[in-house]
PDB file of C-alpha atoms and ligand atoms in Angstrom:
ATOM      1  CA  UNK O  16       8.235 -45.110 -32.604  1.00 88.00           C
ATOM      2  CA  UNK O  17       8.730 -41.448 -33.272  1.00 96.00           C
ATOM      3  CA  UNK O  18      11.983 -39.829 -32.806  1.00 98.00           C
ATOM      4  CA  UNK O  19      12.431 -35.825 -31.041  1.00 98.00           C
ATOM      5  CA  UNK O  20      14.778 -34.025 -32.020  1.00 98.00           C
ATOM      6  CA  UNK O  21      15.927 -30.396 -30.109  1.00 96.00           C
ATOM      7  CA  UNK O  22      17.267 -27.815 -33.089  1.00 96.00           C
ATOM      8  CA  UNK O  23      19.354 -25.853 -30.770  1.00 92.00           C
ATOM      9  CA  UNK O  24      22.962 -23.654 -30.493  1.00 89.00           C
ATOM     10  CA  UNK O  25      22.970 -20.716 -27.973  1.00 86.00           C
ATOM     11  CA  UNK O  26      24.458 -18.941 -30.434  1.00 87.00           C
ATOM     12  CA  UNK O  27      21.373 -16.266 -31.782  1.00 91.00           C
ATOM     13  CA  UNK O  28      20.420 -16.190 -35.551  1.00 93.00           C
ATOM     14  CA  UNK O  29      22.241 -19.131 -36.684  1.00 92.00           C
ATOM     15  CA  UNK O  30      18.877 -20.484 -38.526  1.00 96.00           C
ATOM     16  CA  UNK O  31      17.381 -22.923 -35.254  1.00 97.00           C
ATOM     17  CA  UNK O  32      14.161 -21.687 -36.936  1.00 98.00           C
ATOM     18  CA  UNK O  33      14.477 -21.668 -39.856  1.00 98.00           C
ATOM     19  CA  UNK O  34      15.898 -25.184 -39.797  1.00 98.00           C
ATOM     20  CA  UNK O  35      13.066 -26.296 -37.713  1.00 98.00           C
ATOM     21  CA  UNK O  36      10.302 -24.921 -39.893  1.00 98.00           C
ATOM     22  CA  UNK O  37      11.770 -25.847 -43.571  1.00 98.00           C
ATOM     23  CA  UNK O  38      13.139 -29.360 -42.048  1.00 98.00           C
ATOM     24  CA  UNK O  39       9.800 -30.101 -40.346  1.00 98.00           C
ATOM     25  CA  UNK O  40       8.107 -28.987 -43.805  1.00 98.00           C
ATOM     26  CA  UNK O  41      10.369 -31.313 -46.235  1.00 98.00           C
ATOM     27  CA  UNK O  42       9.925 -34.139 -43.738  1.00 98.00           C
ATOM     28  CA  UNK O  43       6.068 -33.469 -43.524  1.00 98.00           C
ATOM     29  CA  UNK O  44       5.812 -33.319 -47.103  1.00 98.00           C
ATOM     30  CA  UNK O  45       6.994 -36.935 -47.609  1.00 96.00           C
ATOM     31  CA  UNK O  46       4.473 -38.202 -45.685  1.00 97.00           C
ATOM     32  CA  UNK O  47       5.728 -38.334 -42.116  1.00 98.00           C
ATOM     33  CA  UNK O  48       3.556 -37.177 -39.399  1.00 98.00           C
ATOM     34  CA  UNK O  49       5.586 -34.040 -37.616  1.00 98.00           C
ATOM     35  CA  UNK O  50       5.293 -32.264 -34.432  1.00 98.00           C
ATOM     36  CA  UNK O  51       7.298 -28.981 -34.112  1.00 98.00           C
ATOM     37  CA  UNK O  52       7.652 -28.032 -30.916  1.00 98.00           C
ATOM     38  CA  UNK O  53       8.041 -23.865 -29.730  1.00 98.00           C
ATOM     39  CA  UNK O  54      10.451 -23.634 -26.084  1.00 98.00           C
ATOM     40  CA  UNK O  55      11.550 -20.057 -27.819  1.00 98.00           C
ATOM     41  CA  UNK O  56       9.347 -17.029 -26.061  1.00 97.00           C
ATOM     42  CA  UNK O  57      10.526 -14.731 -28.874  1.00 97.00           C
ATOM     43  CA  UNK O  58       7.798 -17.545 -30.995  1.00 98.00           C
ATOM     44  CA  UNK O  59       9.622 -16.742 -34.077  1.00 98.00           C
ATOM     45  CA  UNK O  60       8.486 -20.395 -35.465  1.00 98.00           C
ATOM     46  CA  UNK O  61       5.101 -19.442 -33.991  1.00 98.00           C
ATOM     47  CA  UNK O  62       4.991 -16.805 -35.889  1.00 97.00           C
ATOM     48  CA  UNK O  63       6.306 -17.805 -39.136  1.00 97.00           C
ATOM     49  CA  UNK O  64       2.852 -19.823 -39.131  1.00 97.00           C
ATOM     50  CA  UNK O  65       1.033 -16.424 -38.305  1.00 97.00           C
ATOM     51  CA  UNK O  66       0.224 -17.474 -35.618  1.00 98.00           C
ATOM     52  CA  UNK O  67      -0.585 -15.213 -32.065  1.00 97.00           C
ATOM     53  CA  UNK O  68       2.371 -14.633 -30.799  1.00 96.00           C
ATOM     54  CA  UNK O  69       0.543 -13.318 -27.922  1.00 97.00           C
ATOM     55  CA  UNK O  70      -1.858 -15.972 -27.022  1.00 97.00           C
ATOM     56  CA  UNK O  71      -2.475 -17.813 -24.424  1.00 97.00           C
ATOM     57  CA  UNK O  72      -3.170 -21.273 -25.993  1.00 98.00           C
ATOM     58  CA  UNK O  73       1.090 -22.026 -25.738  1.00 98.00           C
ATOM     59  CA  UNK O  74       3.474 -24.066 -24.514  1.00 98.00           C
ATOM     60  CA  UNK O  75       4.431 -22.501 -21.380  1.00 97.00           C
ATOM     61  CA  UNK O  76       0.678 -22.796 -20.338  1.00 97.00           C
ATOM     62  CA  UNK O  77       0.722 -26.474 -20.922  1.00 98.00           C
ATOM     63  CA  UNK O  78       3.863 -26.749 -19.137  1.00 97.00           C
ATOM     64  CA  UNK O  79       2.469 -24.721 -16.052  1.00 95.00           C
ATOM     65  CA  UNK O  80      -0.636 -27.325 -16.352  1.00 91.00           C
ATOM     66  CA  UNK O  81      -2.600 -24.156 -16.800  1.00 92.00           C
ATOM     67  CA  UNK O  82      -3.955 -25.777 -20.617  1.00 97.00           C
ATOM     68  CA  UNK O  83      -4.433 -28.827 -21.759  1.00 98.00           C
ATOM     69  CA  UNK O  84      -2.116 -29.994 -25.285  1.00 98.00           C
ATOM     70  CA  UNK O  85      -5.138 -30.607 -26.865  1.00 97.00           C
ATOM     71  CA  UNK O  86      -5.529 -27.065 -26.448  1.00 97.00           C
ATOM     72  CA  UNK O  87      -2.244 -25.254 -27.327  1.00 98.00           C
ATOM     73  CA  UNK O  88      -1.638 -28.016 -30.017  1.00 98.00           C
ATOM     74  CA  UNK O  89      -2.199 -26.382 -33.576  1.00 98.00           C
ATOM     75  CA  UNK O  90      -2.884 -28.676 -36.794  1.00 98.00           C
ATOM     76  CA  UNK O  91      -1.777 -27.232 -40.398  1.00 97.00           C
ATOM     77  CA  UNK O  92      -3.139 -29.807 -43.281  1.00 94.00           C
ATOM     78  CA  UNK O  93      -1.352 -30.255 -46.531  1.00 91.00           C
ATOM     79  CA  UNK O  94      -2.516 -32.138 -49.496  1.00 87.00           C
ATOM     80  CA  UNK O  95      -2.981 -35.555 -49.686  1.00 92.00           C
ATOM     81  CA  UNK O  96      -3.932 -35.966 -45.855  1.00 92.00           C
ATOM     82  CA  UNK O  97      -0.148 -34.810 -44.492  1.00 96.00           C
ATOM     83  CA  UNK O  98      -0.081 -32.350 -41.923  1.00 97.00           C
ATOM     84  CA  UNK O  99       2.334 -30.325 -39.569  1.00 98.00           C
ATOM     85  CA  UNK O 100       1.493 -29.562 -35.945  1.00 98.00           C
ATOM     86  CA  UNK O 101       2.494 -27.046 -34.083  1.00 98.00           C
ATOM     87  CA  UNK O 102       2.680 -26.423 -30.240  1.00 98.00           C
ATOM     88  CA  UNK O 103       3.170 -22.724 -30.274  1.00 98.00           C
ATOM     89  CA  UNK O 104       5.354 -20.265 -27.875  1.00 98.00           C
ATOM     90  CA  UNK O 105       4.064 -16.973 -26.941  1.00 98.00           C
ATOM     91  CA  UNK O 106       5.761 -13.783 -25.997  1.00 96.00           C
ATOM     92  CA  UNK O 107       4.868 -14.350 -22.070  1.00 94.00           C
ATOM     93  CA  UNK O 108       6.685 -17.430 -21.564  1.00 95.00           C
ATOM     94  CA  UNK O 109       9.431 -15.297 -20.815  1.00 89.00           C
ATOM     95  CA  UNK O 110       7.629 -15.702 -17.018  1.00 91.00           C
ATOM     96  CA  UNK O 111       7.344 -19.813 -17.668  1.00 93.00           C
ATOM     97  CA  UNK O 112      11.150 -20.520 -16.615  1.00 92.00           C
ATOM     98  CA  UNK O 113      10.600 -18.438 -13.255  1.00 91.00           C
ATOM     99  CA  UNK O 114       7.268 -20.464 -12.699  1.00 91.00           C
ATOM    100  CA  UNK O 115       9.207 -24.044 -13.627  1.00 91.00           C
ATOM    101  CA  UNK O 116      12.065 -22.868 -11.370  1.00 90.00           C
ATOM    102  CA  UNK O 117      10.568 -24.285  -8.341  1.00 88.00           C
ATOM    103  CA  UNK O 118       9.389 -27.359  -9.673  1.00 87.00           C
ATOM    104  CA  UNK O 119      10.638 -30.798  -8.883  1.00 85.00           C
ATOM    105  CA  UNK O 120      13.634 -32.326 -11.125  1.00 88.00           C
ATOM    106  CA  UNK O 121      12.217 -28.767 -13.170  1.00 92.00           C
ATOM    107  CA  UNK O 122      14.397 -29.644 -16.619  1.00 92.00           C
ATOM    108  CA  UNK O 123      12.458 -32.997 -16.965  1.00 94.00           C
ATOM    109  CA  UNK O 124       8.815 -31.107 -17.364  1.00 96.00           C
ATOM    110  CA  UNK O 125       8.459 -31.129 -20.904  1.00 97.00           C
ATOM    111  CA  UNK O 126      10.114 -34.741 -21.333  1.00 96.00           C
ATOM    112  CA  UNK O 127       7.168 -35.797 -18.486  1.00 96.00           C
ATOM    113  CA  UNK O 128       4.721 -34.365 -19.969  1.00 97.00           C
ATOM    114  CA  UNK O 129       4.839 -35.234 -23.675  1.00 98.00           C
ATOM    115  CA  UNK O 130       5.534 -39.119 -22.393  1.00 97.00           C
ATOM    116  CA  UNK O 131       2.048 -38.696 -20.584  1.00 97.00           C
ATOM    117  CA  UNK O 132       0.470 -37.273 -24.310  1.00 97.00           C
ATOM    118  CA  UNK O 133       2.432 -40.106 -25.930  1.00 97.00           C
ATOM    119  CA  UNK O 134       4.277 -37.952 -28.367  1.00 97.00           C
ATOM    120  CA  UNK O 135       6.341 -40.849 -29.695  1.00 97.00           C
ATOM    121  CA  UNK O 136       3.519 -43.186 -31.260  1.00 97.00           C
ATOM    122  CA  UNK O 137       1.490 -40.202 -32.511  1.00 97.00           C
ATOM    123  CA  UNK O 138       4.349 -38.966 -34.418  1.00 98.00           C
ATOM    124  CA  UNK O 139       7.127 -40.114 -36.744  1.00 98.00           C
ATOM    125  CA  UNK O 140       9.729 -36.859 -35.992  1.00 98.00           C
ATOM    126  CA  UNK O 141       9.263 -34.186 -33.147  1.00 98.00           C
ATOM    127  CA  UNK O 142      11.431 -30.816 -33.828  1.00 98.00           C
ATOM    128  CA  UNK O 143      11.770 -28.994 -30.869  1.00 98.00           C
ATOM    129  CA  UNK O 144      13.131 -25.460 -31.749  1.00 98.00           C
ATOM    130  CA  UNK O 145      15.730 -24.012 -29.087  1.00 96.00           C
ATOM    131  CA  UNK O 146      15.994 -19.846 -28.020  1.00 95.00           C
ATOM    132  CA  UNK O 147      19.197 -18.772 -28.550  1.00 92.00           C
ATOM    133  CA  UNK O 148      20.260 -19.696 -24.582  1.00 89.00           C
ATOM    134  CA  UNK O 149      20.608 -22.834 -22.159  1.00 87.00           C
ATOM    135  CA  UNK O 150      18.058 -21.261 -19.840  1.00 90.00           C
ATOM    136  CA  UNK O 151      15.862 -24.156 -18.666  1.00 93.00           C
ATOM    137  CA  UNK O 152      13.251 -24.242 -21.938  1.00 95.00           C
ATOM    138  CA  UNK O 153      16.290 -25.191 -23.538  1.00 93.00           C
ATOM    139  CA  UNK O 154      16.981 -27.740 -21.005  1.00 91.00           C
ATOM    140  CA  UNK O 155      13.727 -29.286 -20.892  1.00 94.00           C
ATOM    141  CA  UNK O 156      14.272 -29.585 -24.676  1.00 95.00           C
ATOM    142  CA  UNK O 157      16.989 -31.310 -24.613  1.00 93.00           C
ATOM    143  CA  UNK O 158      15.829 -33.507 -21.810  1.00 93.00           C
ATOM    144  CA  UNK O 159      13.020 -34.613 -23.704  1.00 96.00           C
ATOM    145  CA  UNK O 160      15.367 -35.507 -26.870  1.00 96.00           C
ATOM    146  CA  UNK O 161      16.702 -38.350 -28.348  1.00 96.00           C
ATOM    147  CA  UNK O 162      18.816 -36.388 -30.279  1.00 95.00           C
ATOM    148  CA  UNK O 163      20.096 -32.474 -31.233  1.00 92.00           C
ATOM    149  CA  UNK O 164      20.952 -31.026 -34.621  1.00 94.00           C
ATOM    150  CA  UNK O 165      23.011 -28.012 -34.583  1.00 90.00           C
ATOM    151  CA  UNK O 166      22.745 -25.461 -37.250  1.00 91.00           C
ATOM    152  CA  UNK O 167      26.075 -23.248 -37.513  1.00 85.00           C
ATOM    153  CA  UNK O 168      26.412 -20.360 -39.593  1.00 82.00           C
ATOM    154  CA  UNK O 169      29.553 -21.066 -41.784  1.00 73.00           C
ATOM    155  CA  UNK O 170      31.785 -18.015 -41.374  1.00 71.00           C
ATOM    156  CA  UNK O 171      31.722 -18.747 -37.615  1.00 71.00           C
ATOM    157  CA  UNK O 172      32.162 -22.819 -38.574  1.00 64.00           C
ATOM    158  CA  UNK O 173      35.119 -22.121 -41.109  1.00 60.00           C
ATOM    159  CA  UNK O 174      36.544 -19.661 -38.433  1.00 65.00           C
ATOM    160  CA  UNK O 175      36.390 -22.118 -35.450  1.00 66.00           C
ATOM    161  CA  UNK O 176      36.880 -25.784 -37.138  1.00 61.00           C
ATOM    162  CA  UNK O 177      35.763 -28.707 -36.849  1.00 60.00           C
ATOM    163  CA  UNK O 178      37.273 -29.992 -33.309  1.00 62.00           C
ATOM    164  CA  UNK O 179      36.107 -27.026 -31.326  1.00 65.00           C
ATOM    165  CA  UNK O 180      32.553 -27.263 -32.671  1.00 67.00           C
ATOM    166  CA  UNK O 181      32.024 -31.124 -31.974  1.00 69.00           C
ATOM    167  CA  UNK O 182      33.689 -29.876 -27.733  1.00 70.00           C
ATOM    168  CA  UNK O 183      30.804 -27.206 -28.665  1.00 71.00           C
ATOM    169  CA  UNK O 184      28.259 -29.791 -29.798  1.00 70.00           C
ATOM    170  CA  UNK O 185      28.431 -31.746 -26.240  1.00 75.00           C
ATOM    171  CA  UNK O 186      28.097 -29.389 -23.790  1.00 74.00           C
ATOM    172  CA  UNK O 187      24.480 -30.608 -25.100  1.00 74.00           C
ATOM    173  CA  UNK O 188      25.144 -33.773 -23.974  1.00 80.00           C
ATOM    174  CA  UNK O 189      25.303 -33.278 -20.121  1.00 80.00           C
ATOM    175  CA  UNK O 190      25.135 -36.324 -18.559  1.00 81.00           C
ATOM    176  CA  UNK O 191      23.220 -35.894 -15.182  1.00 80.00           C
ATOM    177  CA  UNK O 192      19.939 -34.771 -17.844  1.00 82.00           C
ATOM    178  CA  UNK O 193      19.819 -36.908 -20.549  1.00 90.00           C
ATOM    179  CA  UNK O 194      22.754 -38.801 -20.749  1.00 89.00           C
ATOM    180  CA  UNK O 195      21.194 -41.228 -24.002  1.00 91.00           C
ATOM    181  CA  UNK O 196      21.200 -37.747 -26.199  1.00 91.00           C
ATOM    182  CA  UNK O 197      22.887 -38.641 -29.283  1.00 90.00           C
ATOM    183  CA  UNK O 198      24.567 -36.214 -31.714  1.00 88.00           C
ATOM    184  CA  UNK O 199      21.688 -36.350 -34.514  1.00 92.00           C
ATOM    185  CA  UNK O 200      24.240 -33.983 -37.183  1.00 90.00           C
ATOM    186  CA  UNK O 201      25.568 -30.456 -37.641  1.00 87.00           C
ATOM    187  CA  UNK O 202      24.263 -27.941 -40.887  1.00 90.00           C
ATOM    188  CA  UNK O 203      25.979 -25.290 -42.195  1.00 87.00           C
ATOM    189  CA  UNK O 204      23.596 -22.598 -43.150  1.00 89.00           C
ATOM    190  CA  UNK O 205      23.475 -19.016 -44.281  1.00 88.00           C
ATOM    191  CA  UNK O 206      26.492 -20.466 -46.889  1.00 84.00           C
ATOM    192  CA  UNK O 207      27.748 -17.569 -48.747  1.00 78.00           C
ATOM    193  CA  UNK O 208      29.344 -18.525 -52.079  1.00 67.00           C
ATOM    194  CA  UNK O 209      32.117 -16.732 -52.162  1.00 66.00           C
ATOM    195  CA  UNK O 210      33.275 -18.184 -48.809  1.00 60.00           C
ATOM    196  CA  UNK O 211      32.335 -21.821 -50.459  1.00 56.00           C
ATOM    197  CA  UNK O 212      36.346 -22.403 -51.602  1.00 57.00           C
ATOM    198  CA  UNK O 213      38.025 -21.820 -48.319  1.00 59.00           C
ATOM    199  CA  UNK O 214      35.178 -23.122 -45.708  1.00 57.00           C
ATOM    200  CA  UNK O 215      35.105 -26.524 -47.986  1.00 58.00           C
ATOM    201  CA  UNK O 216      38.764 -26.910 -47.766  1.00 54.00           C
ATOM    202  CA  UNK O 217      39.545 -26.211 -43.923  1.00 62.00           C
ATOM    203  CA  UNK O 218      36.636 -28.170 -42.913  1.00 61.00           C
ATOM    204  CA  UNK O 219      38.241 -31.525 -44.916  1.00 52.00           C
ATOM    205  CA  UNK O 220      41.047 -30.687 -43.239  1.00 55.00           C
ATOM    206  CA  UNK O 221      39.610 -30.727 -40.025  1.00 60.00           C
ATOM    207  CA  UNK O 222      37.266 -33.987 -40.665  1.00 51.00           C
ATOM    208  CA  UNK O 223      40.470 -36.012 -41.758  1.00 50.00           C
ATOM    209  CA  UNK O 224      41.955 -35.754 -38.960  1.00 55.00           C
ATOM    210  CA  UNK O 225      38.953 -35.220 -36.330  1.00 57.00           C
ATOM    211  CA  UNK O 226      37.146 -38.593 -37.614  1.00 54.00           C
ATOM    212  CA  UNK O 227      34.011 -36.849 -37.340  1.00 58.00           C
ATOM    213  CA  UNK O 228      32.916 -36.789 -41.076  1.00 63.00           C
ATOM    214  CA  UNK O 229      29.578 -37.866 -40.698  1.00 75.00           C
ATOM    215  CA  UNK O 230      28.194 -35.498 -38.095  1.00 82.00           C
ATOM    216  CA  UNK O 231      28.009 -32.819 -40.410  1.00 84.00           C
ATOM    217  CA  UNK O 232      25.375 -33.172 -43.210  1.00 89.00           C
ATOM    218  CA  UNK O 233      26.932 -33.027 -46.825  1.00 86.00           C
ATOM    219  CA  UNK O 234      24.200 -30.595 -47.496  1.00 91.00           C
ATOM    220  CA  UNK O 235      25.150 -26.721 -47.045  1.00 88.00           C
ATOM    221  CA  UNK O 236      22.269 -24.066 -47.021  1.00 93.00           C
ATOM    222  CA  UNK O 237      23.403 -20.924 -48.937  1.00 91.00           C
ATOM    223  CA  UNK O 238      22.174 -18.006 -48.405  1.00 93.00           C
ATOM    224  CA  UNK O 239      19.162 -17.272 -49.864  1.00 96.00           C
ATOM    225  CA  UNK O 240      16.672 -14.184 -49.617  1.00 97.00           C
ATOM    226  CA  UNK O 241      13.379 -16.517 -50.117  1.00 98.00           C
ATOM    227  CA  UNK O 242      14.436 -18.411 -46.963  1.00 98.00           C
ATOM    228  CA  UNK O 243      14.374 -14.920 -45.224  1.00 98.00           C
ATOM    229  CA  UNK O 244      10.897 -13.652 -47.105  1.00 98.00           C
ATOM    230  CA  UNK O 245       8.793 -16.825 -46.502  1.00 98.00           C
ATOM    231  CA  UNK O 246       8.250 -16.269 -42.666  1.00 97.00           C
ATOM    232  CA  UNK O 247       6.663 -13.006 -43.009  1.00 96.00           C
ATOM    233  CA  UNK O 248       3.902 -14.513 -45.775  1.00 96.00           C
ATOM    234  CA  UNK O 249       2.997 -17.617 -43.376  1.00 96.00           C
ATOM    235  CA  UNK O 250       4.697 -20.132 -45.534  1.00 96.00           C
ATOM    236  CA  UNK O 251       7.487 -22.424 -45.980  1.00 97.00           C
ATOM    237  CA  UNK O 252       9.927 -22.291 -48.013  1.00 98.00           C
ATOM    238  CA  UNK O 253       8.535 -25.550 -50.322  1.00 97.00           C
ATOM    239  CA  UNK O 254       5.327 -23.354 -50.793  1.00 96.00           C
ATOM    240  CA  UNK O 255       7.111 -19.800 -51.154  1.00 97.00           C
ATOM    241  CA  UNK O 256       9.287 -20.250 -53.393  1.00 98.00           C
ATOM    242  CA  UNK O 257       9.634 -23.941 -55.009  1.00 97.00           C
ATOM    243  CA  UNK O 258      12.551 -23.050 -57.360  1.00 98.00           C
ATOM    244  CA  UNK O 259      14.701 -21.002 -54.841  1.00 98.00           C
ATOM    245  CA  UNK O 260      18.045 -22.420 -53.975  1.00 97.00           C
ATOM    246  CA  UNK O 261      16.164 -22.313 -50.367  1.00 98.00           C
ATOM    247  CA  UNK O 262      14.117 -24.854 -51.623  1.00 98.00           C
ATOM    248  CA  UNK O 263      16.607 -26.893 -53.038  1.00 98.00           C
ATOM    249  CA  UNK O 264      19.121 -27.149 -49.904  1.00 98.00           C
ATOM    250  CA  UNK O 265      16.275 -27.704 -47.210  1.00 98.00           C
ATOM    251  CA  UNK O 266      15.176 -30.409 -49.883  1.00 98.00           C
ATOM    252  CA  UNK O 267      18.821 -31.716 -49.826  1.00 98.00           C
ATOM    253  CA  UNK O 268      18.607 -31.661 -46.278  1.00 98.00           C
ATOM    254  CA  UNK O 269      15.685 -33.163 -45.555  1.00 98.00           C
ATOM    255  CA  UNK O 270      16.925 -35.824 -47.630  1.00 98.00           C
ATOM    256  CA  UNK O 271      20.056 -36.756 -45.964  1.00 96.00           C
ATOM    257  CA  UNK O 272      18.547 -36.397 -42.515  1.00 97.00           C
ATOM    258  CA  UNK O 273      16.118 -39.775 -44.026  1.00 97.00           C
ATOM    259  CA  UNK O 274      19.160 -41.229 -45.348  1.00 95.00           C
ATOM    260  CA  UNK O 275      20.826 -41.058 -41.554  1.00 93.00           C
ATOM    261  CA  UNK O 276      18.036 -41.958 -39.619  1.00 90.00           C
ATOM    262  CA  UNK O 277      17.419 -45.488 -41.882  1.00 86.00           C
ATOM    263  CA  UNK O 278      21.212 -46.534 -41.176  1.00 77.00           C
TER     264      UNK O 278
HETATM  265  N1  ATP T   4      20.029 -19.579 -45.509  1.00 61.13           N
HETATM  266  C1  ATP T   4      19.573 -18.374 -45.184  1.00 61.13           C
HETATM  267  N2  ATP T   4      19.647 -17.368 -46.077  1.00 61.13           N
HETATM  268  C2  ATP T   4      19.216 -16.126 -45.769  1.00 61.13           C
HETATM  269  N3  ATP T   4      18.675 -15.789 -44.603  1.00 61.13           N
HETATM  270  C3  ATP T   4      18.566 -16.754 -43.667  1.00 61.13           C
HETATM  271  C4  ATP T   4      19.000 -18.089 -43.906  1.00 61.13           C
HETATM  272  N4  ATP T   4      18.767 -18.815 -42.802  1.00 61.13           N
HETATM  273  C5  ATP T   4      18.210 -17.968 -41.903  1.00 61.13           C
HETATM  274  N5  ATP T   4      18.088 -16.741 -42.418  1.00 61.13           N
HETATM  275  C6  ATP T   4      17.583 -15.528 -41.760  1.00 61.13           C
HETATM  276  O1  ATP T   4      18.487 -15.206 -40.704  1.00 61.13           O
HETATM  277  C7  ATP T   4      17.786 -14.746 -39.567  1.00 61.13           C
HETATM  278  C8  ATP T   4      18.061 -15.682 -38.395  1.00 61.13           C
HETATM  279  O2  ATP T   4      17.526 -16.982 -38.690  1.00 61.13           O
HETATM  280  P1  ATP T   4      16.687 -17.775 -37.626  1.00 61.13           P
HETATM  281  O3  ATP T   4      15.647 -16.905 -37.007  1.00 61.13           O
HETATM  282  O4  ATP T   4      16.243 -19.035 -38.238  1.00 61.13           O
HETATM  283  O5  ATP T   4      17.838 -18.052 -36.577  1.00 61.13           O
HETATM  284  P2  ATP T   4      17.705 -18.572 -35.072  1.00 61.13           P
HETATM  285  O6  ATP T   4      18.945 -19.338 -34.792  1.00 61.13           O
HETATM  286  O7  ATP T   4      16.426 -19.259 -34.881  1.00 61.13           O
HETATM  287  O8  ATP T   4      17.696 -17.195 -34.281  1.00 61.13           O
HETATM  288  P3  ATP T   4      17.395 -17.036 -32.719  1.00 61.13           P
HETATM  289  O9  ATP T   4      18.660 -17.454 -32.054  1.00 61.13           O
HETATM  290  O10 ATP T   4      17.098 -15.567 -32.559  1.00 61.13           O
HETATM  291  O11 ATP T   4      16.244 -17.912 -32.375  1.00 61.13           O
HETATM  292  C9  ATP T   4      16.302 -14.742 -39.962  1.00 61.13           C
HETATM  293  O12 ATP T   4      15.980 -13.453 -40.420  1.00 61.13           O
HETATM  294  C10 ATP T   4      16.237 -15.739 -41.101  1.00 61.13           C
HETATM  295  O13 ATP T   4      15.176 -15.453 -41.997  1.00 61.13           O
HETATM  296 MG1   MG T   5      14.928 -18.908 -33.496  1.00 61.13          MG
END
């Protein structure tokens, strides 16, 4: 049974997609079958697979029942038989949340809908990437969820602590949509170096005495120009640039999410 996870934090430009794109790649690159999922009408992870930003085979169609998933759903083979798929966002699903407004129980669309395509056996992990709102994409994302990873940028992280980002974390977690969401982990990203001393040792602090050590991944992703540059040639950052320290933390990453999802 496959697992869906929303990538989300109102917050803009803390690395959702590039999180979604390079975590969906590491995990599709040890052989698990992966779904990412576009609610995002700027379709920056649409794009980042060059795909049409502008076309109508996307998400917000499906969800409008105006195409079918078999339709919006794009399929990118790697070697060996793996594969990523995509379902894409467009630039005019900025209109889809006005349509959904007047739908019945209208956050629970997407979570219908992919039960009906049965999501769950057809794939091992489902990344749903988030726009930088709680607008009612974001909703259905997170209705549809088991869980939600949180990418934080770590001058904001050291600056606010531990505590106050975990409060953060489950205002997720609202009860009346999807009260089962669980807490899948929090990543620091964009990790400058020189910060690496002082956001190390006020987090500890913080974790001590929170007792929330294990919601935030060991792994740190530093900044790293590849991770910016690989979008704009189509690619991930496994394929762009093997050797970059890019590379190496999503690999990390990727990693440790396995590790917490066997215990
Ligand atoms: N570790 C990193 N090192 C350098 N640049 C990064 C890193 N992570 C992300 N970026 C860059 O920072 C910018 C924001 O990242 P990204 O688009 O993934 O954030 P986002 O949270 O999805 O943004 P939005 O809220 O607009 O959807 C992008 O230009 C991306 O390439
Ligand atoms: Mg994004």
């Amino acid at each position: 049974m496959g697992k869906i996870i929303a990538i989300t934090n109102n917050k803009g430009g803390v690395a959702k997609t590039t999180t979604t794109l390079n975590l969906g790649a590491g995990l599709a690159k040890q052989g698990h079958r992966v779904l990412l999922i576009d609610t995002d009408p700027q379709a920056n992870l649409s794009s980042s697979f060059k795909l049409d930003d502008q076309s109508d085979n996307n998400l917000g169609n499906f969800l409008i029942k105006n195409k079918k998933w078999k339709d919006i759903l794009v399929r990118f083979d790697l070697p060996e038989g793996k594969f990523i798929d995509i379902a894409p966002a467009a630039r005019q699903m900025e209109n889809v949340e006005r349509v959904l407004f007047s739908e019945n129980s209208r956050e629970k669309i997407l979570k219908r809908m992919l039960e009906k395509e049965n999501i769950k056996s057809n794939y091992d992990f489902v990344l749903i990437d988030c726009g930088p709102n709680l607008g009612l994409l974001t909703c259905n994302a997170l209705c549809a969820s088991d869980e939600f990873l949180i990418p934080f940028q770590s001058e904001y992280f050291a600056q606010i602590g531990t505590a106050k980002i975990l409060e953060f974390a489950f205002m997720f977690k609202d009860p009346d949509l999807n009260p089962d969401l669980e807490l899948c982990g929090i990543v620091i990203t964009q990790y400058n170096d020189n910060m690496r001393g002082k956001a190390i040792k006020e987090i500890t602090q913080e974790v001590r005495t929170s007792g929330v050590a294990d919601k935030v991944f060991r792994t740190y992703i530093r900044k790293n120009i590849k991770l910016m540059e690989s979008p704009m040639y189509g690619q991930n950052i496994f394929d762009y640039a093997p050797d970059s320290n890019g590379a190496i933390d999503y690999g990390n990453l990727t990693q440790e999410f396995l590790e917490r999802q066997r215990n």
